[in-house]
CSV table of N, CA and C in Angstrom, one decimal:
chain,number,residue,atom,x,y,z
A,23,MET,N,123.6,93.0,111.0
A,23,MET,CA,124.7,93.7,111.8
A,23,MET,C,125.7,92.7,112.3
A,24,ALA,N,125.3,91.4,112.4
A,24,ALA,CA,126.2,90.4,112.9
A,24,ALA,C,127.4,90.2,112.0
A,25,TRP,N,127.3,90.6,110.7
A,25,TRP,CA,128.4,90.5,109.8
A,25,TRP,C,129.5,91.5,110.1
A,26,ILE,N,129.3,92.4,111.0
A,26,ILE,CA,130.3,93.3,111.4
A,26,ILE,C,130.8,92.9,112.8
A,27,PRO,N,132.0,92.4,112.9
A,27,PRO,CA,132.4,92.0,114.3
A,27,PRO,C,132.6,93.2,115.2
A,28,ASP,N,132.4,93.1,116.5
A,28,ASP,CA,132.5,94.2,117.4
A,28,ASP,C,133.9,94.7,117.5
A,29,ASP,N,134.9,93.9,117.1
A,29,ASP,CA,136.3,94.4,117.1
A,29,ASP,C,136.8,94.9,115.8
A,30,PHE,N,135.8,95.2,114.8
A,30,PHE,CA,136.2,95.7,113.5
A,30,PHE,C,136.9,97.1,113.7
A,31,SER,N,138.0,97.3,113.1
A,31,SER,CA,138.8,98.5,113.3
A,31,SER,C,139.1,99.2,112.0
A,32,GLY,N,138.3,98.9,110.9
A,32,GLY,CA,138.6,99.6,109.7
A,32,GLY,C,137.6,100.8,109.4
A,33,LYS,N,137.5,101.1,108.2
A,33,LYS,CA,136.6,102.3,107.8
A,33,LYS,C,135.3,101.7,107.3
A,34,LEU,N,134.2,102.2,107.8
A,34,LEU,CA,132.9,101.8,107.5
A,34,LEU,C,132.1,102.9,107.0
A,35,LEU,N,131.4,102.7,105.8
A,35,LEU,CA,130.5,103.7,105.3
A,35,LEU,C,129.1,103.1,105.5
A,36,ASP,N,128.2,103.9,106.1
A,36,ASP,CA,126.8,103.6,106.3
A,36,ASP,C,126.0,104.5,105.4
A,37,VAL,N,125.4,103.9,104.3
A,37,VAL,CA,124.7,104.7,103.3
A,37,VAL,C,123.4,104.0,102.8
A,38,PRO,N,122.3,104.5,103.0
A,38,PRO,CA,121.9,105.7,103.8
A,38,PRO,C,121.8,105.4,105.3
A,39,VAL,N,122.2,106.3,106.1
A,39,VAL,CA,122.1,106.0,107.5
A,39,VAL,C,120.7,106.1,108.0
A,40,GLY,N,119.9,106.9,107.3
A,40,GLY,CA,118.5,107.0,107.8
A,40,GLY,C,118.5,107.6,109.2
A,41,THR,N,117.6,107.1,110.0
A,41,THR,CA,117.5,107.6,111.4
A,41,THR,C,118.4,106.9,112.4
A,42,ALA,N,119.2,105.9,111.9
A,42,ALA,CA,120.1,105.1,112.7
A,42,ALA,C,119.4,104.2,113.7
A,43,VAL,N,118.1,104.0,113.5
A,43,VAL,CA,117.4,103.2,114.5
A,43,VAL,C,117.9,101.8,114.5
A,44,PHE,N,118.4,101.3,113.4
A,44,PHE,CA,118.9,99.9,113.3
A,44,PHE,C,120.4,99.7,113.7
A,45,THR,N,121.1,100.9,113.7
A,45,THR,CA,122.6,100.8,113.8
A,45,THR,C,123.2,101.3,115.0
A,46,THR,N,122.5,102.2,115.7
A,46,THR,CA,123.0,102.8,116.9
A,46,THR,C,123.6,101.9,117.9
A,47,GLU,N,122.8,100.8,118.3
A,47,GLU,CA,123.2,99.9,119.3
A,47,GLU,C,124.5,99.2,118.8
A,48,LYS,N,124.6,98.8,117.6
A,48,LYS,CA,125.8,98.1,117.1
A,48,LYS,C,127.0,99.1,117.1
A,49,TYR,N,126.8,100.4,116.7
A,49,TYR,CA,127.9,101.3,116.7
A,49,TYR,C,128.5,101.6,118.0
A,50,LYS,N,127.7,101.4,119.1
A,50,LYS,CA,128.2,101.6,120.5
A,50,LYS,C,129.3,100.6,120.7
A,51,HIS,N,129.3,99.5,120.1
A,51,HIS,CA,130.3,98.4,120.3
A,51,HIS,C,131.5,98.5,119.3
A,52,LEU,N,131.4,99.3,118.3
A,52,LEU,CA,132.4,99.4,117.3
A,52,LEU,C,133.4,100.5,117.6
A,53,THR,N,134.0,100.5,118.8
A,53,THR,CA,134.8,101.6,119.3
A,53,THR,C,136.1,101.8,118.6
A,54,GLN,N,136.5,100.8,117.8
A,54,GLN,CA,137.8,100.9,117.1
A,54,GLN,C,137.6,101.3,115.6
A,55,ALA,N,136.3,101.3,115.2
A,55,ALA,CA,136.0,101.6,113.8
A,55,ALA,C,136.0,103.1,113.5
A,56,ASP,N,136.2,103.4,112.3
A,56,ASP,CA,136.1,104.8,111.7
A,56,ASP,C,134.9,104.8,110.9
A,57,ILE,N,133.8,105.3,111.4
A,57,ILE,CA,132.5,105.2,110.8
A,57,ILE,C,132.0,106.5,110.1
A,58,THR,N,131.6,106.5,108.9
A,58,THR,CA,131.0,107.6,108.2
A,58,THR,C,129.6,107.3,107.8
A,59,CYS,N,128.7,108.1,108.2
A,59,CYS,CA,127.3,107.9,108.0
A,59,CYS,C,126.8,109.0,107.0
A,60,LEU,N,126.2,108.6,105.9
A,60,LEU,CA,125.8,109.5,104.8
A,60,LEU,C,124.4,109.3,104.5
A,61,ASP,N,123.7,110.4,104.3
A,61,ASP,CA,122.3,110.3,103.9
A,61,ASP,C,122.0,111.6,103.0
A,62,TYR,N,121.0,111.4,102.1
A,62,TYR,CA,120.6,112.5,101.3
A,62,TYR,C,119.7,113.5,102.1
A,63,SER,N,119.0,113.0,103.0
A,63,SER,CA,118.0,113.8,103.8
A,63,SER,C,118.6,114.4,105.0
A,64,HIS,N,118.5,115.7,105.1
A,64,HIS,CA,118.9,116.4,106.3
A,64,HIS,C,118.1,116.0,107.5
A,65,ASP,N,116.8,115.8,107.4
A,65,ASP,CA,115.9,115.3,108.5
A,65,ASP,C,116.4,114.0,109.0
A,66,MET,N,116.7,113.1,108.1
A,66,MET,CA,117.2,111.7,108.6
A,66,MET,C,118.5,111.9,109.3
A,67,LEU,N,119.4,112.7,108.8
A,67,LEU,CA,120.7,113.0,109.5
A,67,LEU,C,120.5,113.6,110.9
A,68,GLU,N,119.6,114.5,111.0
A,68,GLU,CA,119.4,115.1,112.3
A,68,GLU,C,118.9,114.1,113.3
A,69,GLN,N,118.0,113.2,112.9
A,69,GLN,CA,117.6,112.1,113.8
A,69,GLN,C,118.7,111.2,114.1
A,70,ALA,N,119.5,110.8,113.1
A,70,ALA,CA,120.6,109.9,113.4
A,70,ALA,C,121.6,110.6,114.4
A,71,GLU,N,121.9,111.8,114.1
A,71,GLU,CA,122.9,112.6,115.0
A,71,GLU,C,122.4,112.6,116.4
A,72,HIS,N,121.1,112.8,116.6
A,72,HIS,CA,120.5,112.9,117.9
A,72,HIS,C,120.7,111.5,118.6
A,73,ARG,N,120.4,110.4,117.9
A,73,ARG,CA,120.5,109.1,118.4
A,73,ARG,C,122.0,108.8,118.8
A,74,PHE,N,122.9,109.2,118.0
A,74,PHE,CA,124.3,109.0,118.2
A,74,PHE,C,124.8,109.8,119.5
A,75,ARG,N,124.4,111.0,119.6
A,75,ARG,CA,124.7,111.8,120.7
A,75,ARG,C,124.2,111.2,122.0
A,76,GLU,N,122.9,110.8,122.0
A,76,GLU,CA,122.3,110.2,123.1
A,76,GLU,C,123.0,108.9,123.6
A,77,ALA,N,123.5,108.2,122.6
A,77,ALA,CA,124.3,106.9,122.9
A,77,ALA,C,125.7,107.2,123.2
A,78,GLY,N,126.2,108.4,123.1
A,78,GLY,CA,127.6,108.7,123.4
A,78,GLY,C,128.6,108.1,122.4
A,79,ILE,N,128.2,108.0,121.2
A,79,ILE,CA,129.1,107.5,120.1
A,79,ILE,C,129.9,108.6,119.5
A,80,GLY,N,131.2,108.5,119.6
A,80,GLY,CA,132.1,109.7,119.2
A,80,GLY,C,133.0,109.3,118.0
A,81,ASN,N,133.0,108.1,117.6
A,81,ASN,CA,134.0,107.7,116.5
A,81,ASN,C,133.3,107.7,115.2
A,82,LEU,N,132.4,108.6,115.0
A,82,LEU,CA,131.7,108.6,113.6
A,82,LEU,C,131.5,110.0,113.2
A,83,LYS,N,131.3,110.2,111.9
A,83,LYS,CA,130.9,111.5,111.4
A,83,LYS,C,129.7,111.3,110.5
A,84,THR,N,128.8,112.3,110.5
A,84,THR,CA,127.7,112.3,109.6
A,84,THR,C,127.8,113.3,108.5
A,85,MET,N,127.3,113.0,107.4
A,85,MET,CA,127.3,114.0,106.3
A,85,MET,C,126.2,113.8,105.3
A,86,GLN,N,125.8,114.9,104.7
A,86,GLN,CA,124.7,114.9,103.7
A,86,GLN,C,125.4,114.6,102.4
A,87,GLY,N,124.8,113.7,101.6
A,87,GLY,CA,125.4,113.4,100.3
A,87,GLY,C,124.5,112.5,99.5
A,88,ASP,N,124.9,112.3,98.3
A,88,ASP,CA,124.2,111.4,97.3
A,88,ASP,C,125.0,110.2,97.0
A,89,VAL,N,124.4,109.0,97.2
A,89,VAL,CA,125.1,107.8,96.9
A,89,VAL,C,125.5,107.7,95.5
A,90,GLY,N,124.8,108.4,94.6
A,90,GLY,CA,125.1,108.4,93.2
A,90,GLY,C,126.4,109.2,92.8
A,91,ALA,N,126.9,109.9,93.8
A,91,ALA,CA,128.1,110.8,93.6
A,91,ALA,C,128.8,110.9,95.0
A,92,LEU,N,129.3,109.7,95.4
A,92,LEU,CA,129.9,109.7,96.8
A,92,LEU,C,131.2,110.6,96.8
A,93,PRO,N,131.3,111.4,97.9
A,93,PRO,CA,132.4,112.4,98.0
A,93,PRO,C,133.6,111.8,98.6
A,94,PHE,N,134.0,110.6,98.1
A,94,PHE,CA,135.2,109.9,98.7
A,94,PHE,C,136.1,109.4,97.6
A,95,ASP,N,137.4,109.3,97.9
A,95,ASP,CA,138.3,108.7,97.0
A,95,ASP,C,138.0,107.3,96.7
A,96,ASP,N,138.6,106.8,95.6
A,96,ASP,CA,138.4,105.3,95.3
A,96,ASP,C,139.1,104.5,96.4
A,97,ALA,N,138.5,103.4,96.6
A,97,ALA,CA,139.0,102.4,97.6
A,97,ALA,C,139.3,103.0,99.0
A,98,THR,N,138.3,103.7,99.5
A,98,THR,CA,138.4,104.3,100.8
A,98,THR,C,137.9,103.4,101.9
A,99,PHE,N,136.9,102.6,101.7
A,99,PHE,CA,136.2,101.9,102.8
A,99,PHE,C,136.5,100.4,102.8
A,100,ASP,N,136.6,99.8,104.0
A,100,ASP,CA,136.7,98.4,104.2
A,100,ASP,C,135.4,97.7,104.2
A,101,LYS,N,134.3,98.4,104.6
A,101,LYS,CA,133.0,97.9,104.6
A,101,LYS,C,132.0,99.0,104.2
A,102,VAL,N,131.0,98.6,103.4
A,102,VAL,CA,129.9,99.5,103.1
A,102,VAL,C,128.6,98.8,103.6
A,103,LEU,N,127.9,99.5,104.5
A,103,LEU,CA,126.6,99.0,105.0
A,103,LEU,C,125.5,99.8,104.3
A,104,CYS,N,124.6,99.1,103.7
A,104,CYS,CA,123.5,99.7,103.0
A,104,CYS,C,122.2,99.0,103.5
A,105,MET,N,121.6,99.5,104.6
A,105,MET,CA,120.4,99.0,105.1
A,105,MET,C,119.2,99.8,104.6
A,106,ASN,N,118.3,99.1,104.0
A,106,ASN,CA,117.1,99.7,103.5
A,106,ASN,C,117.4,100.9,102.6
A,107,GLY,N,118.3,100.7,101.7
A,107,GLY,CA,118.7,101.8,100.8
A,107,GLY,C,118.5,101.6,99.4
A,108,LEU,N,118.9,100.4,98.9
A,108,LEU,CA,118.9,100.2,97.5
A,108,LEU,C,117.6,100.3,96.8
A,109,HIS,N,116.5,100.0,97.5
A,109,HIS,CA,115.2,100.2,96.9
A,109,HIS,C,114.7,101.7,96.9
A,110,VAL,N,115.5,102.5,97.6
A,110,VAL,CA,115.1,104.0,97.7
A,110,VAL,C,115.9,104.8,96.6
A,111,PHE,N,117.1,104.4,96.3
A,111,PHE,CA,117.9,105.2,95.4
A,111,PHE,C,117.3,105.3,94.0
A,112,PRO,N,117.3,106.5,93.5
A,112,PRO,CA,116.7,106.7,92.2
A,112,PRO,C,117.4,106.0,91.0
A,113,ASP,N,118.8,106.1,91.1
A,113,ASP,CA,119.6,105.5,90.0
A,113,ASP,C,120.4,104.4,90.6
A,114,LYS,N,119.8,103.2,90.6
A,114,LYS,CA,120.4,102.0,91.3
A,114,LYS,C,121.8,101.7,90.6
A,115,GLY,N,121.9,101.8,89.3
A,115,GLY,CA,123.2,101.6,88.7
A,115,GLY,C,124.3,102.5,89.2
A,116,LYS,N,124.0,103.7,89.3
A,116,LYS,CA,125.0,104.7,89.9
A,116,LYS,C,125.3,104.3,91.3
A,117,ALA,N,124.3,104.0,92.1
A,117,ALA,CA,124.5,103.6,93.5
A,117,ALA,C,125.5,102.4,93.6
A,118,TYR,N,125.2,101.4,92.9
A,118,TYR,CA,126.1,100.2,92.9
A,118,TYR,C,127.5,100.6,92.4
A,119,ALA,N,127.6,101.4,91.4
A,119,ALA,CA,128.9,101.8,90.8
A,119,ALA,C,129.7,102.6,91.8
A,120,GLU,N,129.0,103.5,92.5
A,120,GLU,CA,129.7,104.4,93.4
A,120,GLU,C,130.2,103.6,94.7
A,121,ILE,N,129.3,102.7,95.1
A,121,ILE,CA,129.7,101.9,96.3
A,121,ILE,C,130.9,101.0,95.9
A,122,LEU,N,130.9,100.4,94.7
A,122,LEU,CA,132.0,99.6,94.3
A,122,LEU,C,133.3,100.4,94.2
A,123,ARG,N,133.2,101.6,93.7
A,123,ARG,CA,134.3,102.5,93.5
A,123,ARG,C,134.9,102.9,94.9
A,124,ALA,N,134.1,103.1,95.9
A,124,ALA,CA,134.5,103.6,97.2
A,124,ALA,C,135.0,102.5,98.1
A,125,LEU,N,134.7,101.2,97.7
A,125,LEU,CA,135.1,100.1,98.5
A,125,LEU,C,136.5,99.6,98.1
A,126,LYS,N,137.3,99.2,99.1
A,126,LYS,CA,138.6,98.7,98.8
A,126,LYS,C,138.5,97.3,98.2
A,127,PRO,N,139.5,96.9,97.4
A,127,PRO,CA,139.5,95.5,97.0
A,127,PRO,C,139.6,94.6,98.3
A,128,GLY,N,138.8,93.6,98.3
A,128,GLY,CA,138.7,92.7,99.5
A,128,GLY,C,137.7,93.3,100.5
A,129,GLY,N,137.2,94.5,100.3
A,129,GLY,CA,136.2,95.0,101.2
A,129,GLY,C,134.8,94.4,101.0
A,130,GLU,N,133.9,94.6,101.9
A,130,GLU,CA,132.6,94.0,101.9
A,130,GLU,C,131.5,95.0,101.8
A,131,LEU,N,130.5,94.6,101.0
A,131,LEU,CA,129.2,95.3,100.9
A,131,LEU,C,128.2,94.4,101.6
A,132,LEU,N,127.6,95.0,102.6
A,132,LEU,CA,126.6,94.4,103.5
A,132,LEU,C,125.3,95.1,103.2
A,133,ALA,N,124.3,94.4,102.8
A,133,ALA,CA,123.0,95.1,102.5
A,133,ALA,C,121.8,94.3,102.8
A,134,CYS,N,120.7,95.0,103.0
A,134,CYS,CA,119.4,94.5,103.1
A,134,CYS,C,118.4,95.5,102.6
A,135,PHE,N,117.4,95.0,101.8
A,135,PHE,CA,116.4,95.9,101.2
A,135,PHE,C,115.3,95.1,100.5
A,136,TYR,N,114.3,95.8,100.2
A,136,TYR,CA,113.1,95.2,99.5
A,136,TYR,C,113.5,94.8,98.1
A,137,VAL,N,113.1,93.6,97.7
A,137,VAL,CA,113.2,93.1,96.3
A,137,VAL,C,111.8,92.7,95.8
A,138,ALA,N,111.6,93.0,94.6
A,138,ALA,CA,110.4,92.7,93.9
A,138,ALA,C,110.2,91.2,93.6
A,139,GLY,N,109.0,90.8,93.5
A,139,GLY,CA,108.7,89.5,93.0
A,139,GLY,C,108.7,88.4,94.0
A,140,GLU,N,108.8,88.7,95.3
A,140,GLU,CA,108.9,87.7,96.3
A,140,GLU,C,107.5,87.5,97.0
A,141,GLN,N,106.8,88.6,97.2
A,141,GLN,CA,105.5,88.6,97.9
A,141,GLN,C,104.6,89.6,97.2
A,142,LYS,N,103.5,89.1,96.8
A,142,LYS,CA,102.5,90.0,96.1
A,142,LYS,C,102.1,91.2,97.0
A,143,VAL,N,101.8,90.9,98.2
A,143,VAL,CA,101.4,92.0,99.1
A,143,VAL,C,102.5,93.1,99.2
A,144,ALA,N,103.7,92.6,99.4
A,144,ALA,CA,104.9,93.6,99.5
A,144,ALA,C,105.0,94.3,98.2
A,145,ASP,N,104.9,93.7,97.0
A,145,ASP,CA,105.0,94.4,95.8
A,145,ASP,C,103.9,95.4,95.6
A,146,TRP,N,102.7,95.1,96.0
A,146,TRP,CA,101.6,96.0,96.0
A,146,TRP,C,101.9,97.2,96.9
A,147,LEU,N,102.3,97.0,98.1
A,147,LEU,CA,102.7,98.1,99.1
A,147,LEU,C,103.8,98.9,98.5
A,148,ALA,N,104.8,98.3,97.9
A,148,ALA,CA,105.9,99.1,97.3
A,148,ALA,C,105.4,100.0,96.2
A,149,ARG,N,104.6,99.5,95.4
A,149,ARG,CA,104.0,100.2,94.2
A,149,ARG,C,103.1,101.3,94.6
A,150,THR,N,102.1,101.0,95.5
A,150,THR,CA,101.0,101.9,95.7
A,150,THR,C,101.1,102.8,96.9
A,151,VAL,N,101.8,102.3,97.9
A,151,VAL,CA,102.0,103.1,99.1
A,151,VAL,C,103.4,103.7,99.2
A,152,MET,N,104.4,102.9,99.3
A,152,MET,CA,105.7,103.4,99.6
A,152,MET,C,106.2,104.3,98.5
A,153,THR,N,106.0,104.0,97.2
A,153,THR,CA,106.4,104.8,96.1
A,153,THR,C,105.7,106.2,96.2
A,154,ARG,N,104.4,106.1,96.4
A,154,ARG,CA,103.6,107.4,96.4
A,154,ARG,C,104.0,108.3,97.6
A,155,MET,N,104.4,107.7,98.7
A,155,MET,CA,104.9,108.5,99.9
A,155,MET,C,106.3,109.0,99.6
A,156,GLY,N,107.0,108.5,98.6
A,156,GLY,CA,108.3,109.0,98.4
A,156,GLY,C,109.4,108.2,99.1
A,157,TRP,N,109.0,107.1,99.7
A,157,TRP,CA,109.9,106.3,100.5
A,157,TRP,C,110.6,105.2,99.7
A,158,PHE,N,110.1,104.8,98.6
A,158,PHE,CA,110.7,103.8,97.7
A,158,PHE,C,110.7,104.4,96.3
A,159,THR,N,111.7,104.0,95.5
A,159,THR,CA,111.9,104.6,94.2
A,159,THR,C,112.0,103.5,93.1
A,160,PRO,N,111.0,103.3,92.3
A,160,PRO,CA,111.1,102.3,91.2
A,160,PRO,C,112.1,102.7,90.2
A,161,PRO,N,112.6,101.8,89.4
A,161,PRO,CA,112.2,100.4,89.3
A,161,PRO,C,112.9,99.6,90.4
A,162,PHE,N,112.3,98.5,90.8
A,162,PHE,CA,112.8,97.6,91.8
A,162,PHE,C,113.4,96.4,91.3
A,163,ASP,N,114.6,96.0,91.8
A,163,ASP,CA,115.3,94.8,91.4
A,163,ASP,C,114.6,93.6,92.0
A,164,SER,N,114.7,92.5,91.4
A,164,SER,CA,114.4,91.2,91.9
A,164,SER,C,115.7,90.7,92.6
A,165,ALA,N,115.6,89.6,93.3
A,165,ALA,CA,116.8,89.0,93.9
A,165,ALA,C,117.8,88.5,92.8
A,166,ASP,N,117.2,88.0,91.7
A,166,ASP,CA,118.1,87.6,90.5
A,166,ASP,C,118.8,88.8,89.9
A,167,ASP,N,118.0,89.9,89.8
A,167,ASP,CA,118.7,91.2,89.3
A,167,ASP,C,119.9,91.6,90.1
A,168,VAL,N,119.7,91.5,91.4
A,168,VAL,CA,120.8,91.9,92.3
A,168,VAL,C,122.0,91.0,92.1
A,169,LYS,N,121.7,89.7,92.0
A,169,LYS,CA,122.8,88.7,91.8
A,169,LYS,C,123.6,89.1,90.5
A,170,HIS,N,122.9,89.4,89.5
A,170,HIS,CA,123.5,89.8,88.2
A,170,HIS,C,124.3,91.1,88.3
A,171,ARG,N,123.9,92.0,89.2
A,171,ARG,CA,124.6,93.2,89.4
A,171,ARG,C,125.9,92.9,90.2
A,172,LEU,N,125.9,92.0,91.2
A,172,LEU,CA,127.0,91.7,92.0
A,172,LEU,C,128.0,90.8,91.4
A,173,GLU,N,127.6,89.8,90.7
A,173,GLU,CA,128.5,88.7,90.3
A,173,GLU,C,129.7,89.2,89.5
A,174,PRO,N,129.7,90.2,88.6
A,174,PRO,CA,130.9,90.6,87.9
A,174,PRO,C,132.0,91.2,88.8
A,175,HIS,N,131.6,91.7,90.0
A,175,HIS,CA,132.6,92.5,90.8
A,175,HIS,C,132.8,91.9,92.2
A,176,TYR,N,132.0,91.0,92.6
A,176,TYR,CA,132.0,90.5,94.0
A,176,TYR,C,132.0,89.0,94.1
A,177,ASP,N,132.5,88.5,95.2
A,177,ASP,CA,132.3,87.1,95.6
A,177,ASP,C,131.1,87.2,96.6
A,178,ILE,N,130.0,86.5,96.3
A,178,ILE,CA,128.9,86.6,97.2
A,178,ILE,C,129.1,85.6,98.3
A,179,LEU,N,129.2,86.1,99.5
A,179,LEU,CA,129.4,85.3,100.7
A,179,LEU,C,128.2,84.8,101.4
A,180,ASP,N,127.1,85.6,101.3
A,180,ASP,CA,125.8,85.2,101.9
A,180,ASP,C,124.8,85.9,101.0
A,181,PHE,N,123.7,85.2,100.8
A,181,PHE,CA,122.6,85.8,99.9
A,181,PHE,C,121.3,85.1,100.2
A,182,HIS,N,120.4,85.7,100.9
A,182,HIS,CA,119.1,85.1,101.2
A,182,HIS,C,118.0,86.1,101.3
A,183,VAL,N,116.8,85.6,101.0
A,183,VAL,CA,115.6,86.4,101.0
A,183,VAL,C,114.7,85.9,102.1
A,184,GLU,N,114.2,86.8,102.9
A,184,GLU,CA,113.2,86.5,103.9
A,184,GLU,C,112.0,87.4,103.7
A,185,GLY,N,110.9,86.8,103.3
A,185,GLY,CA,109.7,87.6,102.9
A,185,GLY,C,110.1,88.3,101.6
A,186,ALA,N,110.0,89.6,101.6
A,186,ALA,CA,110.4,90.4,100.5
A,186,ALA,C,111.7,91.2,100.7
A,187,MET,N,112.5,90.8,101.7
A,187,MET,CA,113.7,91.5,102.0
A,187,MET,C,114.9,90.6,101.6
A,188,LEU,N,115.8,91.2,100.9
A,188,LEU,CA,117.1,90.5,100.5
A,188,LEU,C,118.1,90.9,101.5
A,189,TYR,N,118.9,89.9,102.0
A,189,TYR,CA,120.1,90.2,102.8
A,189,TYR,C,121.3,89.6,102.1
A,190,PHE,N,122.3,90.4,102.0
A,190,PHE,CA,123.5,89.8,101.4
A,190,PHE,C,124.8,90.4,101.9
A,191,ARG,N,125.9,89.6,101.8
A,191,ARG,CA,127.2,90.0,102.1
A,191,ARG,C,128.1,89.6,101.0
A,192,ALA,N,128.8,90.6,100.4
A,192,ALA,CA,129.6,90.3,99.2
A,192,ALA,C,131.0,91.0,99.3
A,193,ARG,N,132.0,90.3,98.9
A,193,ARG,CA,133.4,90.8,99.0
A,193,ARG,C,133.8,91.2,97.6
A,194,LYS,N,134.3,92.5,97.5
A,194,LYS,CA,134.8,93.0,96.3
A,194,LYS,C,136.1,92.3,95.9
A,195,ARG,N,136.1,91.9,94.6
A,195,ARG,CA,137.4,91.2,94.1
A,195,ARG,C,138.5,92.2,93.9
């Protein structure tokens, strides 16, 4: 979240917003931003909306939608935040393509998510528990796979793995 300055005043897409447990505190400080929070799950959206109401955040809207078919014009957003999402999306290629389409040239994709091949125990959990519960959707990218997806379209500004989580910041060319 530190990659988004508190004085950010552009358009931000948060996909998937999930329950907003990781973003609510930051969004309280982004008073000049125009924030759109999208999730496929109505249950997740309801939880996020409750958190946002409790926090008194009024400069955002929530909506149900699919990252594989974003309901936005090309080059709409200055930043796209994708926390714990890319390992969930069923068609990762469509997700990356739609995020790229909706992001303005010079805009940034900020993401963190599980990547395969970094920790055996995390890979086992992803395969046997998280996938069966419906929380993760294979196939899972490795960190190298993600780099190969990003490099044709983005300048990678930060890219690091902690445990089995990849964190990156990339600017669309």
